[in-house]
Amino acid sequence: MSQNQFNKNTIKKIIKTEVIGSEVYYFDSLPSTQDKARSLAVEGTPEGTIVIAGQQTAGRGRFGRNWHSPVGQNLYISIVLYPDRWMAQRLSVIASLAVIRTLRAMTDVEVVGKWPNDVLLNGRKVAGVLVESESTANSLNFAVIGIGINISFNLTAFPDIVSTATSVNHETGLNINRLQVLQEVLTNVEDLYSKLRIGTSPLQEWRASMSTIGKEVQVKSGDVIHHGVARDIDDEGNLLLQEPDGTHVTLIAGDVTTQI
Ligand code: BTN
């Protein structure tokens, strides 16, 4: 299938999942798939609704950073879910794991997780995950998982990330079609989400896929920089860091940036 045939019809044809992708919205261009998914969630769109864009003009990453989203071969996906709080705390883990499983199945190169939820290919960031939710005092209204995967990306046009980021086709020398990646990612999200529903934690698989454990790391949390050895990930995905004086600190995934 030609790389150009990326539209609602070609996307619907490759979907093998039942819940994730139950409704498909495709746009050639959006400011951010996250915002469109949020407004659909507010209207009560079915669980598993996906929003995909060919490009984003205001794609965002964690901590309000920009997520470069040029037109072409990268994937920009948002998925609407209605989880309970226990499940919601684990959504970024299942999204990262879904990408890791996908890229391990489709490539021969090293794919690892970097805490809290980046995916690295040959040591460089190839994908990012952003989970946003809306809740009231008593209930969680909805959550949106955003996944960006660099598949074929001319990084030289983006000097701010050229030394830290990469793309699937650049690292593998392959010409992987984004529809294939999308199909696998949705299948893996569905598998992991259905397991979450019955209370199965994805933490063990996530921990095993991470490059961070046992390493000396530097973690920036607001204005504070923590140094130490990353000892473990707890059941909620927090990093347990042992500082040089032996003190253990627990760093919450949402608040920190890791530089390894
Ligand atoms: C990060 O690593 O900082 C997270 C990046 C998340 C990017 C995706 S692309 C699809 C969705 N729409 C957005 O605006 N952001 C997420």
Short mmCIF file of N, CA and C in Angstrom, two decimals, residues 1-3 5-7 9-15 52 73 75 106 151 176-185:
data_model
loop_
_atom_site.label_atom_id
_atom_site.label_comp_id
_atom_site.label_asym_id
_atom_site.label_seq_id
_atom_site.Cartn_x
_atom_site.Cartn_y
_atom_site.Cartn_z
N MET A 1 0.85 -1.20 0.00
CA MET A 1 0.00 0.00 0.00
C MET A 1 0.89 1.25 0.00
N SER A 2 0.53 2.20 -0.84
CA SER A 2 1.36 3.40 -0.92
C SER A 2 1.33 4.16 0.40
N GLN A 3 2.48 4.76 0.73
CA GLN A 3 2.57 5.53 1.97
C GLN A 3 1.59 6.69 1.97
N GLN A 5 -1.45 6.66 0.97
CA GLN A 5 -2.84 6.29 1.24
C GLN A 5 -3.07 6.15 2.74
N PHE A 6 -3.06 7.25 3.38
CA PHE A 6 -3.27 7.26 4.82
C PHE A 6 -4.47 8.15 5.06
N ASN A 7 -5.61 7.53 5.22
CA ASN A 7 -6.85 8.28 5.38
C ASN A 7 -7.83 7.41 6.18
N ASN A 9 -10.38 5.65 5.38
CA ASN A 9 -10.70 4.33 4.83
C ASN A 9 -9.57 3.33 5.02
N THR A 10 -8.34 3.77 4.70
CA THR A 10 -7.22 2.82 4.82
C THR A 10 -6.98 2.49 6.29
N ILE A 11 -7.22 3.46 7.16
CA ILE A 11 -7.04 3.20 8.60
C ILE A 11 -8.09 2.19 9.07
N LYS A 12 -9.34 2.41 8.67
CA LYS A 12 -10.41 1.50 9.14
C LYS A 12 -10.17 0.07 8.67
N LYS A 13 -9.60 -0.05 7.46
CA LYS A 13 -9.37 -1.40 6.90
C LYS A 13 -8.36 -2.21 7.70
N ILE A 14 -7.38 -1.54 8.31
CA ILE A 14 -6.33 -2.33 8.98
C ILE A 14 -6.63 -2.60 10.46
N ILE A 15 -7.70 -2.01 10.98
CA ILE A 15 -7.97 -2.17 12.42
C ILE A 15 -8.52 -3.57 12.72
N ILE A 52 -6.76 10.57 14.72
CA ILE A 52 -5.45 10.51 14.07
C ILE A 52 -5.32 11.71 13.15
N GLN A 73 5.24 10.98 7.53
CA GLN A 73 5.13 9.58 7.89
C GLN A 73 5.05 9.29 9.38
N LEU A 75 3.35 9.09 13.22
CA LEU A 75 2.00 8.78 13.71
C LEU A 75 1.65 9.71 14.86
N MET A 106 8.52 -5.48 15.09
CA MET A 106 8.69 -5.06 13.69
C MET A 106 10.13 -4.75 13.30
N ILE A 151 8.21 7.81 12.59
CA ILE A 151 8.41 6.65 11.71
C ILE A 151 9.38 6.98 10.59
N ILE A 176 9.14 1.19 6.75
CA ILE A 176 7.93 0.69 7.41
C ILE A 176 6.79 1.67 7.20
N ASN A 177 5.64 1.09 6.89
CA ASN A 177 4.43 1.85 6.60
C ASN A 177 3.74 2.21 7.92
N ARG A 178 3.30 3.45 8.05
CA ARG A 178 2.71 3.83 9.36
C ARG A 178 1.42 3.08 9.66
N LEU A 179 0.75 2.57 8.59
CA LEU A 179 -0.47 1.78 8.86
C LEU A 179 -0.13 0.49 9.60
N GLN A 180 1.02 -0.11 9.23
CA GLN A 180 1.43 -1.34 9.92
C GLN A 180 1.71 -1.06 11.39
N VAL A 181 2.39 0.05 11.64
CA VAL A 181 2.71 0.39 13.03
C VAL A 181 1.42 0.68 13.79
N LEU A 182 0.53 1.41 13.16
CA LEU A 182 -0.74 1.75 13.81
C LEU A 182 -1.51 0.48 14.18
N GLN A 183 -1.58 -0.46 13.25
CA GLN A 183 -2.32 -1.71 13.50
C GLN A 183 -1.77 -2.43 14.73
N GLU A 184 -0.45 -2.55 14.78
CA GLU A 184 0.19 -3.25 15.91
C GLU A 184 0.00 -2.50 17.22
N VAL A 185 0.13 -1.18 17.16
CA VAL A 185 0.00 -0.39 18.40
C VAL A 185 -1.41 -0.54 18.96
#
